Coordinates of C-alpha atoms in Angstrom, one line a residue:
M222 CA 38.3 -83.6 -219.2
E223 CA 38.6 -84.5 -222.9
L224 CA 40.4 -87.4 -224.5
R225 CA 42.8 -87.1 -227.4
R226 CA 45.1 -89.9 -228.5
L227 CA 45.3 -92.7 -225.9
R228 CA 47.7 -95.5 -225.0
I229 CA 46.3 -99.1 -224.6
W230 CA 47.7 -101.8 -222.4
L231 CA 47.0 -105.3 -223.5
P232 CA 48.5 -108.7 -222.9
A233 CA 51.0 -109.8 -225.6
V234 CA 48.6 -112.4 -227.1
A235 CA 46.1 -109.7 -228.0
L236 CA 46.9 -109.7 -231.6
A237 CA 48.3 -113.2 -231.9
V238 CA 45.2 -115.2 -231.4
A239 CA 42.1 -115.1 -233.7
P240 CA 38.8 -114.0 -232.1
F241 CA 36.9 -116.9 -230.5
V242 CA 33.2 -116.7 -230.0
F243 CA 31.5 -118.6 -227.2
G244 CA 28.0 -119.7 -226.6
A245 CA 26.3 -121.3 -223.6
P246 CA 28.3 -122.8 -220.6
G247 CA 28.2 -126.4 -221.8
P248 CA 26.0 -129.4 -222.4
A249 CA 24.4 -129.4 -219.0
A250 CA 23.2 -125.8 -219.5
A251 CA 22.4 -125.9 -223.2
S252 CA 18.7 -126.7 -222.9
S253 CA 18.1 -124.0 -220.4
A254 CA 20.3 -121.3 -221.8
P255 CA 18.4 -118.2 -222.9
D256 CA 19.4 -116.4 -226.1
L257 CA 21.5 -113.5 -224.6
G258 CA 22.7 -112.2 -227.9
A259 CA 26.1 -112.0 -229.6
N260 CA 27.6 -109.5 -227.1
V261 CA 27.3 -111.8 -224.1
H262 CA 30.4 -113.9 -223.9
I263 CA 30.1 -117.0 -221.7
F264 CA 33.2 -118.9 -220.7
T265 CA 33.6 -122.3 -219.1
P266 CA 36.6 -124.1 -217.6
A267 CA 36.6 -126.6 -220.4
M268 CA 37.6 -124.0 -222.9
T269 CA 41.2 -123.4 -223.7
Q270 CA 42.8 -120.5 -221.9
A271 CA 44.3 -119.3 -225.2
G272 CA 40.9 -119.0 -226.7
I273 CA 39.4 -117.3 -223.6
Q274 CA 42.4 -114.8 -223.6
A275 CA 42.0 -114.1 -227.3
E276 CA 38.3 -113.3 -227.0
L277 CA 38.9 -111.1 -223.9
N278 CA 41.6 -109.2 -225.7
T279 CA 39.4 -108.7 -228.7
I280 CA 36.7 -107.1 -226.5
A281 CA 39.4 -104.9 -224.8
V282 CA 40.7 -103.7 -228.1
A283 CA 37.2 -102.7 -229.2
Q284 CA 36.3 -101.1 -225.8
A285 CA 39.4 -99.6 -224.3
H286 CA 38.9 -96.2 -225.9
N287 CA 35.2 -96.4 -226.8
Q288 CA 34.0 -93.8 -224.3
F289 CA 30.9 -92.7 -226.2
G290 CA 30.4 -95.7 -228.6
S291 CA 27.4 -97.9 -228.9
R292 CA 29.0 -101.3 -228.4
R293 CA 28.1 -103.2 -225.2
D294 CA 29.6 -106.4 -223.8
A295 CA 28.9 -108.7 -220.9
V296 CA 31.5 -111.3 -219.9
L297 CA 30.2 -114.2 -217.9
F298 CA 32.3 -117.0 -216.3
A299 CA 30.6 -120.3 -215.5
P300 CA 31.7 -121.8 -212.1
G301 CA 35.3 -123.0 -212.1
T302 CA 38.9 -121.8 -212.1
Y303 CA 40.5 -119.8 -215.0
G304 CA 44.2 -119.3 -215.2
S305 CA 47.0 -120.4 -212.9
A306 CA 49.9 -118.9 -211.0
A307 CA 52.2 -120.1 -213.8
H308 CA 49.9 -118.9 -216.6
P309 CA 47.6 -116.2 -215.2
L310 CA 44.5 -114.9 -217.0
V311 CA 45.1 -111.2 -217.1
F312 CA 42.9 -108.9 -219.2
Q313 CA 41.9 -105.2 -219.5
L314 CA 38.4 -104.0 -218.7
G315 CA 37.3 -101.3 -221.1
Y316 CA 34.2 -99.2 -221.5
Y317 CA 30.7 -100.7 -221.4
T318 CA 32.1 -104.1 -220.4
T319 CA 30.7 -106.0 -217.4
V320 CA 32.5 -109.0 -216.0
A321 CA 30.6 -111.4 -213.7
G322 CA 30.7 -114.9 -212.3
L323 CA 27.8 -117.2 -212.7
G324 CA 28.1 -118.9 -209.3
L325 CA 25.8 -118.5 -206.4
S326 CA 28.8 -117.5 -204.3
P327 CA 31.8 -115.3 -205.3
D328 CA 33.9 -118.4 -204.4
D329 CA 32.4 -120.4 -207.2
V330 CA 34.4 -118.6 -209.9
H331 CA 38.2 -118.0 -209.5
I332 CA 40.2 -115.9 -211.9
V333 CA 43.9 -116.6 -211.2
G334 CA 45.3 -113.4 -212.7
A335 CA 43.9 -109.9 -212.7
I336 CA 41.3 -107.7 -214.3
E337 CA 43.0 -104.5 -215.0
V338 CA 41.9 -100.9 -215.6
P339 CA 45.0 -98.8 -216.4
N340 CA 45.2 -95.0 -216.9
Q341 CA 44.3 -93.5 -220.3
C342 CA 47.5 -92.0 -221.7
N343 CA 48.0 -89.3 -224.4
N344 CA 51.0 -89.4 -226.6
N345 CA 52.7 -92.0 -224.4
A346 CA 53.8 -89.3 -222.0
L347 CA 53.6 -90.0 -218.2
N348 CA 52.4 -86.5 -217.5
Q349 CA 49.4 -87.0 -219.8
C350 CA 48.0 -90.2 -218.2
F351 CA 44.9 -90.1 -216.1
A352 CA 41.9 -92.2 -214.9
L353 CA 39.4 -89.3 -214.7
V354 CA 37.3 -90.7 -217.6
N355 CA 37.5 -94.5 -216.8
F356 CA 33.7 -94.8 -216.5
W357 CA 31.0 -97.4 -217.3
R358 CA 32.4 -100.9 -216.5
S359 CA 32.0 -103.3 -213.6
V360 CA 33.2 -106.6 -212.0
S361 CA 31.0 -108.7 -209.8
N362 CA 30.3 -112.1 -208.2
L363 CA 33.7 -113.7 -208.5
T364 CA 37.1 -114.2 -206.8
I365 CA 40.3 -112.8 -208.2
D366 CA 43.4 -114.7 -206.9
V367 CA 45.9 -112.0 -207.9
H368 CA 48.8 -113.1 -210.1
T369 CA 50.5 -111.3 -212.9
A370 CA 53.5 -112.2 -215.0
G371 CA 55.0 -108.7 -215.2
A372 CA 56.9 -107.9 -218.3
D373 CA 55.8 -111.1 -220.0
L374 CA 52.3 -109.6 -220.4
L375 CA 53.3 -106.1 -221.5
P376 CA 54.2 -105.8 -225.2
A377 CA 57.1 -103.3 -225.7
A378 CA 55.0 -101.0 -228.0
A379 CA 52.4 -100.6 -225.3
T380 CA 54.6 -100.1 -222.2
A381 CA 56.4 -96.9 -223.1
P382 CA 57.2 -94.8 -221.1
E383 CA 56.7 -97.3 -218.3
S384 CA 59.5 -99.6 -217.2
P385 CA 59.0 -103.3 -218.1
G386 CA 57.6 -105.3 -215.2
C387 CA 55.9 -102.3 -213.6
V388 CA 52.7 -104.2 -213.0
G389 CA 53.3 -106.5 -210.1
S390 CA 51.2 -108.8 -208.1
N391 CA 48.2 -106.6 -207.6
E392 CA 44.8 -105.8 -208.9
L393 CA 45.0 -102.5 -210.8
F394 CA 41.6 -100.8 -210.8
A395 CA 42.1 -97.1 -211.7
V396 CA 38.5 -96.0 -212.2
S397 CA 36.2 -93.0 -211.7
Q398 CA 32.4 -92.9 -211.6
A399 CA 30.1 -95.7 -212.8
A400 CA 32.7 -98.5 -212.4
P401 CA 31.7 -100.6 -209.3
L402 CA 33.3 -103.6 -207.7
R403 CA 30.3 -105.5 -206.3
R404 CA 30.3 -108.9 -204.6
V405 CA 34.0 -109.7 -205.3
N406 CA 36.7 -111.4 -203.3
I407 CA 40.2 -110.1 -204.2
N408 CA 43.0 -112.1 -202.7
G409 CA 45.9 -109.7 -203.1
L410 CA 46.7 -106.0 -203.1
V411 CA 44.2 -103.6 -204.8
F412 CA 45.4 -100.4 -206.4
L413 CA 42.7 -97.8 -207.1
F414 CA 45.2 -95.8 -209.2
D415 CA 47.7 -96.6 -211.9
Y416 CA 51.2 -96.2 -210.6
C417 CA 52.6 -97.5 -213.9
G418 CA 51.1 -94.8 -216.1
G419 CA 52.2 -91.8 -214.2
P420 CA 50.1 -91.3 -211.0
Q421 CA 47.3 -88.8 -211.6
F422 CA 43.9 -88.3 -210.0
A423 CA 41.1 -90.7 -210.3
S424 CA 37.6 -89.5 -209.5
G425 CA 35.7 -91.8 -207.4
G426 CA 34.3 -95.3 -207.1
F427 CA 32.2 -97.9 -205.3
I428 CA 32.9 -101.2 -203.6
A429 CA 30.0 -103.2 -202.0
D430 CA 29.4 -106.6 -200.6
S431 CA 33.1 -107.5 -201.2
K432 CA 36.3 -108.8 -199.5
T433 CA 39.7 -107.4 -200.5
G434 CA 43.3 -107.4 -199.5
F435 CA 45.0 -104.1 -198.6
V436 CA 43.7 -101.2 -200.7
I437 CA 46.2 -98.6 -202.0
N438 CA 43.9 -95.6 -202.5
A439 CA 46.7 -93.1 -203.4
T440 CA 45.3 -90.5 -205.8
Q441 CA 41.6 -91.5 -205.7
Q442 CA 39.8 -88.3 -204.8
Q443 CA 36.7 -89.9 -203.4
W444 CA 35.4 -93.4 -202.8
I445 CA 32.6 -95.2 -200.9
T446 CA 33.0 -98.8 -199.6
R447 CA 29.9 -100.4 -198.2
N448 CA 29.3 -103.7 -196.4
S449 CA 32.7 -105.2 -197.1
S450 CA 35.8 -106.5 -195.5
I451 CA 39.2 -104.9 -196.4
G452 CA 42.7 -105.7 -195.3
G453 CA 43.4 -102.0 -194.8
W454 CA 43.3 -98.7 -196.6
S455 CA 46.3 -96.6 -197.4
N456 CA 45.2 -92.9 -197.3
A457 CA 42.5 -90.4 -198.1
V458 CA 42.5 -87.5 -200.6
W459 CA 39.2 -85.5 -200.3
N460 CA 36.5 -87.9 -199.2
Q461 CA 36.6 -91.6 -198.3
V462 CA 33.4 -93.1 -196.8
F463 CA 33.1 -96.5 -195.2
S464 CA 29.7 -97.9 -194.2
G465 CA 29.5 -101.3 -192.5
V466 CA 33.1 -102.1 -193.5
V467 CA 35.2 -104.6 -191.5
G468 CA 38.8 -103.3 -191.4
A469 CA 37.9 -99.7 -192.2
P470 CA 40.0 -96.8 -190.9
A471 CA 38.7 -95.0 -187.9
Q472 CA 36.5 -92.0 -188.2
A473 CA 38.9 -89.0 -188.7
F474 CA 37.3 -86.3 -190.9
P475 CA 38.6 -83.9 -191.8
N476 CA 42.2 -84.8 -191.1
P477 CA 42.4 -87.2 -192.8
P478 CA 38.9 -87.1 -194.5
F479 CA 37.7 -90.6 -193.5
T480 CA 34.0 -90.9 -192.7
T481 CA 33.3 -94.3 -191.0
L482 CA 29.9 -95.8 -190.0
A483 CA 30.1 -99.1 -188.0
T484 CA 27.0 -100.4 -189.8
S485 CA 24.8 -99.7 -192.8
P486 CA 21.3 -98.8 -191.6
V487 CA 19.3 -100.6 -194.3
T488 CA 20.6 -102.6 -197.3
R489 CA 19.4 -105.0 -199.9
E490 CA 22.1 -106.3 -202.2
A491 CA 21.8 -106.2 -206.0
P492 CA 20.3 -109.2 -207.9
F493 CA 22.5 -111.3 -210.1
L494 CA 22.4 -114.0 -212.7
Y495 CA 23.7 -117.4 -211.8
L496 CA 23.7 -121.1 -212.9
D497 CA 22.3 -123.7 -210.5
G498 CA 23.5 -127.2 -210.0
N499 CA 21.5 -128.4 -213.0
G500 CA 23.0 -125.9 -215.3
S501 CA 19.9 -123.8 -215.4
Y502 CA 19.9 -120.0 -215.3
N503 CA 18.3 -118.1 -212.5
V504 CA 18.4 -114.6 -210.9
F505 CA 19.1 -114.4 -207.2
V506 CA 17.3 -111.6 -205.3
P507 CA 18.9 -110.9 -201.9
S508 CA 16.8 -110.1 -198.9
L509 CA 16.4 -106.9 -197.0
Q510 CA 18.9 -106.4 -194.1
H511 CA 19.2 -103.9 -191.2
D512 CA 22.2 -102.6 -189.3
T513 CA 24.7 -104.8 -191.0
S514 CA 28.5 -104.9 -191.6
G515 CA 30.7 -107.1 -193.8
P516 CA 29.8 -109.0 -197.0
S517 CA 26.4 -110.7 -197.1
W518 CA 28.1 -114.0 -198.0
A519 CA 30.9 -113.9 -195.4
S520 CA 29.3 -116.4 -193.0
G521 CA 27.2 -118.4 -195.4
P522 CA 24.9 -118.0 -198.3
T523 CA 23.4 -114.6 -198.9
P524 CA 19.8 -114.6 -197.6
G525 CA 17.3 -114.2 -200.5
S526 CA 15.4 -116.1 -203.1
S527 CA 15.8 -117.2 -206.7
L528 CA 13.8 -116.5 -209.8
P529 CA 14.0 -118.9 -212.8
I530 CA 15.1 -117.3 -216.1
S531 CA 11.7 -118.4 -217.5
S532 CA 10.1 -115.7 -215.4
F533 CA 12.0 -113.0 -217.4
Y534 CA 11.5 -111.6 -220.8
V535 CA 14.9 -111.5 -222.4
A536 CA 14.9 -108.4 -224.5
S537 CA 17.2 -107.3 -227.3
P538 CA 18.0 -103.8 -228.6
S539 CA 15.8 -104.5 -231.6
D540 CA 12.7 -104.7 -229.4
S541 CA 10.4 -101.8 -229.4
G542 CA 9.1 -100.3 -226.2
A543 CA 5.7 -101.6 -227.0
K544 CA 7.0 -105.2 -227.3
I545 CA 8.9 -104.9 -224.0
N546 CA 5.8 -103.5 -222.3
S547 CA 3.5 -106.3 -223.7
E548 CA 5.8 -108.8 -222.0
I549 CA 6.0 -106.9 -218.7
H550 CA 2.3 -106.6 -218.6
R551 CA 2.0 -110.4 -218.8
G552 CA 3.8 -110.5 -215.4
L553 CA 7.3 -111.1 -216.6
N554 CA 10.5 -109.6 -215.2
L555 CA 12.9 -108.0 -217.6
L556 CA 16.4 -108.9 -218.6
L557 CA 18.0 -106.4 -221.0
T558 CA 20.8 -107.9 -223.1
P559 CA 23.7 -105.6 -224.1
G560 CA 23.1 -102.8 -226.5
V561 CA 21.4 -99.4 -227.0
Y562 CA 17.6 -99.4 -226.8
R563 CA 16.1 -96.5 -228.7
L564 CA 12.6 -96.4 -227.2
E565 CA 9.6 -94.9 -229.1
E566 CA 7.6 -95.2 -225.8
P567 CA 8.6 -95.6 -222.1
I568 CA 9.1 -99.0 -220.5
E569 CA 6.2 -99.2 -218.1
V570 CA 6.8 -101.4 -215.0
T571 CA 3.3 -102.1 -213.7
Q572 CA 3.7 -105.0 -211.2
P573 CA 5.3 -104.9 -207.8
D574 CA 8.4 -107.0 -207.1
T575 CA 9.5 -106.8 -210.8
V576 CA 13.2 -107.2 -211.4
V577 CA 14.8 -105.3 -214.3
L578 CA 18.3 -106.6 -214.8
G579 CA 20.7 -105.1 -217.4
L580 CA 23.7 -106.9 -218.9
G581 CA 26.7 -105.1 -220.4
M582 CA 25.6 -101.6 -219.4
A583 CA 22.4 -101.9 -221.5
T584 CA 21.4 -98.3 -222.4
L585 CA 17.9 -96.8 -222.7
V586 CA 17.3 -93.7 -224.8
P587 CA 13.8 -92.1 -225.2
Q588 CA 13.3 -90.8 -228.7
N589 CA 10.1 -88.7 -228.5
G590 CA 10.3 -86.5 -225.4
A591 CA 8.9 -89.1 -223.0
P592 CA 10.6 -90.9 -220.1
A593 CA 12.7 -93.9 -220.7
M594 CA 11.0 -95.9 -217.9
N595 CA 8.2 -95.4 -215.5
I596 CA 7.9 -97.6 -212.4
H597 CA 4.3 -97.4 -211.2
P598 CA 4.2 -99.6 -208.1
H599 CA 5.9 -98.5 -204.9
N600 CA 7.0 -101.9 -203.6
G601 CA 9.8 -104.3 -204.5
V602 CA 10.8 -103.1 -207.9
I603 CA 14.5 -103.6 -208.4
V604 CA 16.5 -102.1 -211.3
E605 CA 20.2 -103.0 -211.8
G606 CA 22.9 -102.3 -214.3
I607 CA 21.4 -99.8 -216.7
I608 CA 22.4 -96.5 -218.3
F609 CA 19.7 -94.0 -219.0
D610 CA 20.6 -91.5 -221.7
A611 CA 18.6 -88.3 -222.4
G612 CA 17.2 -88.3 -225.9
P613 CA 17.1 -85.6 -228.6
E614 CA 13.7 -84.3 -227.5
L615 CA 13.2 -82.7 -224.1
S616 CA 11.9 -85.3 -221.6
P617 CA 10.4 -84.4 -218.2
V618 CA 12.3 -87.2 -216.6
L619 CA 14.3 -90.3 -217.6
L620 CA 13.3 -92.6 -214.8
E621 CA 10.4 -92.1 -212.3
V622 CA 10.2 -94.6 -209.4
G623 CA 6.7 -94.8 -208.0
S624 CA 3.6 -93.0 -209.2
G625 CA 2.2 -90.4 -206.9
R626 CA 2.6 -90.6 -203.1
E627 CA 0.9 -93.9 -202.3
A628 CA 1.8 -95.8 -199.2
S629 CA 4.6 -98.4 -199.5
D630 CA 5.8 -101.3 -197.5
A631 CA 9.0 -100.8 -195.6
T632 CA 9.7 -104.6 -195.6
D633 CA 9.7 -104.6 -199.4
P634 CA 11.5 -101.5 -200.7
S635 CA 12.2 -100.7 -204.3
G636 CA 15.9 -100.2 -205.2
L637 CA 18.2 -98.9 -207.9
Y638 CA 21.7 -100.5 -208.2
D639 CA 24.5 -99.4 -210.5
V640 CA 22.1 -97.2 -212.4
F641 CA 23.7 -94.3 -214.4
F642 CA 22.2 -91.3 -216.1
R643 CA 23.7 -89.1 -218.9
V644 CA 22.7 -85.9 -220.5
G645 CA 25.0 -85.4 -223.5
G646 CA 28.2 -87.2 -224.1
P647 CA 27.2 -89.7 -226.8
A648 CA 25.0 -87.1 -228.4
A649 CA 23.0 -83.9 -227.5
G650 CA 20.2 -84.7 -225.0
R651 CA 17.7 -82.8 -223.0
V652 CA 15.8 -83.5 -219.8
Q653 CA 14.3 -81.5 -216.9
T654 CA 15.1 -84.0 -214.1
A655 CA 17.0 -87.2 -214.7
L656 CA 15.6 -89.2 -211.8
I657 CA 12.5 -88.8 -209.6
V658 CA 12.0 -91.1 -206.6
N659 CA 8.4 -91.0 -205.2
S660 CA 8.5 -94.3 -203.4
D661 CA 8.9 -94.4 -199.6
N662 CA 11.7 -96.6 -198.3
A663 CA 13.6 -96.9 -201.6
I664 CA 17.3 -97.8 -201.6
L665 CA 19.6 -96.0 -204.0
D666 CA 22.9 -97.9 -204.3
D667 CA 25.6 -96.5 -206.6
L668 CA 24.1 -93.8 -208.9
W669 CA 26.1 -91.6 -211.2
V670 CA 23.8 -88.9 -212.6
W671 CA 25.8 -86.8 -215.1
R672 CA 25.2 -83.8 -217.2
A673 CA 28.2 -84.2 -219.6
D674 CA 31.0 -81.8 -219.3
H675 CA 32.8 -83.3 -222.4
G676 CA 31.9 -85.4 -225.4
N677 CA 29.2 -84.7 -228.1
G678 CA 26.3 -82.3 -227.8
V679 CA 27.8 -80.5 -224.8
G680 CA 27.1 -76.8 -224.0
W681 CA 25.0 -74.6 -221.8
T682 CA 22.2 -74.4 -224.3
S683 CA 22.8 -77.9 -225.8
N684 CA 22.6 -80.6 -223.1
T685 CA 20.1 -78.8 -220.9
A686 CA 19.0 -80.3 -217.6
D687 CA 17.7 -78.6 -214.5
T688 CA 18.1 -81.2 -211.8
G689 CA 19.8 -84.6 -211.4
V690 CA 17.8 -86.2 -208.6
V691 CA 14.5 -85.3 -206.9
V692 CA 13.6 -87.5 -203.9
N693 CA 9.9 -87.1 -202.8
G694 CA 9.6 -90.4 -200.9
D695 CA 10.1 -90.7 -197.1
N696 CA 12.6 -93.0 -195.5
V697 CA 14.8 -93.2 -198.7
T698 CA 18.4 -94.3 -198.2
A699 CA 21.2 -93.6 -200.6
Y700 CA 24.7 -95.0 -200.7
G701 CA 27.1 -93.6 -203.3
L702 CA 25.3 -90.6 -204.8
F703 CA 27.4 -89.0 -207.5
V704 CA 25.5 -86.1 -209.2
E705 CA 27.3 -83.6 -211.5
H706 CA 27.0 -80.5 -213.6
F707 CA 23.2 -79.9 -213.6
Q708 CA 22.1 -76.3 -214.3
K709 CA 20.0 -75.7 -211.1
Y710 CA 19.9 -77.7 -207.9
E711 CA 21.8 -81.0 -208.4
V712 CA 19.7 -82.8 -205.8
I713 CA 16.4 -81.8 -204.2
W714 CA 15.4 -83.9 -201.2
N715 CA 11.8 -83.4 -200.3
G716 CA 11.1 -86.6 -198.3
N717 CA 11.3 -86.9 -194.6
N718 CA 13.6 -89.2 -192.6
G719 CA 16.0 -89.7 -195.6
T720 CA 19.6 -90.8 -195.3
D721 CA 22.5 -90.2 -197.7
V722 CA 25.8 -91.9 -197.1
F723 CA 28.4 -90.3 -199.5
F724 CA 27.7 -87.5 -202.0
Q725 CA 30.0 -86.3 -204.7
N726 CA 29.3 -83.3 -206.8
E727 CA 30.8 -81.0 -209.3
M728 CA 28.8 -77.9 -210.1
P729 CA 28.3 -77.0 -213.8
Y730 CA 31.6 -76.0 -215.4
D731 CA 30.0 -74.0 -218.2
V732 CA 27.9 -71.3 -216.5
P733 CA 28.0 -68.4 -219.0
S734 CA 27.4 -65.6 -216.5
Q735 CA 26.3 -65.0 -212.9
D736 CA 23.0 -63.5 -214.1
A737 CA 22.3 -66.9 -215.8
W738 CA 22.8 -68.8 -212.6
R739 CA 20.9 -67.6 -209.5
E740 CA 18.5 -69.5 -207.4
A741 CA 16.8 -66.3 -206.2
P742 CA 17.4 -62.5 -206.5
G743 CA 20.5 -61.7 -204.6
V744 CA 21.5 -65.4 -204.1
D745 CA 24.3 -66.4 -206.4
G746 CA 24.3 -69.9 -207.9
F747 CA 22.4 -73.0 -206.8
A748 CA 23.3 -75.2 -203.9
A749 CA 24.4 -78.7 -205.0
F750 CA 22.2 -80.4 -202.4
K751 CA 18.9 -78.8 -201.4
V752 CA 16.9 -80.3 -198.5
A753 CA 13.4 -78.8 -198.7
D754 CA 12.3 -76.4 -196.0
T755 CA 9.4 -78.7 -195.2
V756 CA 11.7 -81.6 -194.2
T757 CA 12.0 -82.2 -190.4
S758 CA 14.5 -85.1 -190.5
F759 CA 17.4 -85.9 -192.8
T760 CA 20.8 -87.4 -192.1
G761 CA 23.9 -87.1 -194.3
F762 CA 27.5 -88.5 -194.1
G763 CA 30.5 -87.6 -196.2
M764 CA 29.1 -85.1 -198.6
G765 CA 31.2 -82.9 -200.9
S766 CA 30.6 -80.3 -203.6
Y767 CA 33.3 -79.0 -205.9
S768 CA 33.5 -75.9 -208.2
F769 CA 35.4 -75.5 -211.5
F770 CA 33.9 -72.6 -213.4
N771 CA 35.9 -72.6 -216.7
Q772 CA 34.5 -69.8 -218.7
G773 CA 37.0 -67.2 -217.5
L774 CA 34.5 -65.5 -215.3
D775 CA 34.1 -65.2 -211.5
I776 CA 31.0 -67.4 -211.0
F777 CA 30.0 -68.0 -207.4
A778 CA 27.6 -70.2 -205.6
E779 CA 26.5 -68.9 -202.2
R780 CA 26.6 -72.3 -200.6
G781 CA 27.3 -75.9 -201.4
F782 CA 24.4 -77.3 -199.2
E783 CA 21.1 -75.7 -198.3
V784 CA 19.1 -77.3 -195.5
P785 CA 16.5 -76.3 -192.9
A786 CA 18.2 -74.8 -189.9
T787 CA 15.5 -76.6 -187.9
L788 CA 16.9 -80.1 -188.5
P789 CA 17.9 -81.8 -185.3
P790 CA 21.5 -81.0 -184.1
G791 CA 24.2 -83.1 -185.8
S792 CA 22.0 -84.2 -188.7
L793 CA 24.8 -83.7 -191.2
H794 CA 28.2 -85.1 -190.8
D795 CA 31.4 -84.4 -192.6
L796 CA 30.4 -81.8 -195.3
F797 CA 32.9 -79.9 -197.4
T798 CA 33.5 -77.9 -200.6
I799 CA 36.6 -77.7 -202.8
F800 CA 37.9 -75.2 -205.5
L801 CA 39.4 -77.1 -208.4
D802 CA 42.3 -76.0 -210.7
K803 CA 43.8 -72.6 -209.8
V804 CA 45.1 -72.3 -213.4
H805 CA 41.8 -72.6 -215.2
G806 CA 39.1 -72.2 -212.5
K807 CA 37.4 -69.0 -211.4
G808 CA 34.9 -68.0 -208.7
G809 CA 34.0 -70.6 -206.2
I810 CA 31.7 -71.5 -203.3
R811 CA 31.2 -69.0 -200.5
H812 CA 29.9 -71.2 -197.7
V813 CA 29.7 -75.0 -197.1
V814 CA 26.2 -75.3 -195.7
N815 CA 23.7 -72.4 -195.4
E816 CA 25.9 -69.5 -194.1
T817 CA 28.3 -71.9 -192.2
G818 CA 31.8 -72.8 -193.3
G819 CA 34.5 -71.0 -195.1
S820 CA 34.9 -70.3 -198.8
S821 CA 36.6 -72.4 -201.4
T822 CA 38.2 -70.2 -204.0
I823 CA 41.5 -69.7 -205.8
L824 CA 42.9 -68.6 -202.4
N825 CA 42.7 -72.2 -201.2
P826 CA 42.7 -74.5 -204.3
D827 CA 42.3 -78.3 -204.0
A828 CA 41.8 -78.1 -200.3
V829 CA 38.9 -79.5 -198.2
V830 CA 36.9 -76.7 -196.6
P831 CA 35.1 -78.7 -193.9
V832 CA 32.0 -78.6 -191.7
V833 CA 32.2 -81.6 -189.3
S834 CA 28.6 -81.3 -188.0
F835 CA 25.5 -79.3 -188.8
P836 CA 23.4 -77.8 -187.5

């Protein structure tokens, strides 16, 4: 879906206070503060709320509509309380903006107010408001004590056609892919759609390691919540998955389409930056957990260990790939400050247990047809908070995890957290496979792997990409796998004993003809998710594939999912396909999995076509 002119919602002080630039958290931390660059904004309770509000509004003005821009921002709050019930701190979260607390616990930072993501609106008309492109932003490691001041915070020029005071005492988070809530405590109602801007669909999201009040899902098409505690959940649309969630609705797929697992089989929460009692910066790395439910911090500190900031090379976008590699090869971890890194050579991670942490949606773009990053060891490498963009020259892969098929240690898995891939959108890009996972036991936690359907450099022969994800490792576990629009198989799973909890897919929109899109003679289209014929064990939960072929031709895929019929009975749970948009869509998907399940076509638009268990 493409954007035209958009409405912005901002607090009334947005244009009334001059920008305010902040540095390190305060005197106690000054000596240990690394240089995180101009686009890392660090706030402390000692600062004036007016100044904090002004700077947050300046960021929001720059980023609210900046869908394919190059600016990146990280907002960090030192431990303490910001805002009050009488004067709440309420701000809008735009593109490429990450907000995080710098405490060791989410309870160390309290925002009394709200962090809002409203609809994008065209021409100030309610019927042209949507959240389908609210991507690339995040909130983590803090508490939101929800308070808003209603009409006092909504300038008249920005509210039309909404009624004044529409935003009440709730957290409004109307997002789609690549916009996680991670390690947050929200004391209040949570709305995953914007009821003020004319309720329209939103397209997916991710909550992990969090605690919330009651969640109003409403028009959210799909969502995964993992290892959290919620005060309740209002409804489902097409696919709502809960893994290890206290307070989750009961298993009910397909009516309503709730998929609920009592525990998550194996987890390792994402690393995060924090300030210790001496004001020094560290990165906390949580420990591996098995068969868990609820937040990792619910009953005490999250198990894990800390790394001092001195063990990291703090990179800036001006650094070359060669410079970054020289620092990694000295045994340092890597912290990527906000910006776009145009790499003349791949980043080569050569040591096990390396942590690669991105701030502000740091973005890696290979320039010469090479990968953006190669991870060579199979054990303990953690990558968090990075966007990988395909470059102008065809790359074989953007990120490869593990070299070859060496043995790996199940007690020390590698992991990807809030890692997002794009082919096209900002500019034309080309890649064969976005992500290849060779390491056994790897954990994939919130990935959006996207061949762009709108933006710059978009077209069947422009942003070319065969496959989104290839998993070769055994015992790989994925939570929140969003893969869209690739030109052949979207996901190929070659490893044994894999698990995928939640899968969301849209097949490519722009297939020019049926002859251009067949996996084999006589087999129309490509399955979205292909489990290799050699695989003897694979488990999946809550997996959906959608079709929207928009070239005016009847394009068909024979099946949404293709798996060995020899898998153990009941290996796959809660599969479905959907036909989108009976006005503009054509063709469809003939079967859900192999030759099982009905068709999704214009005859049953926007309806879940389910298979509850297979084989």
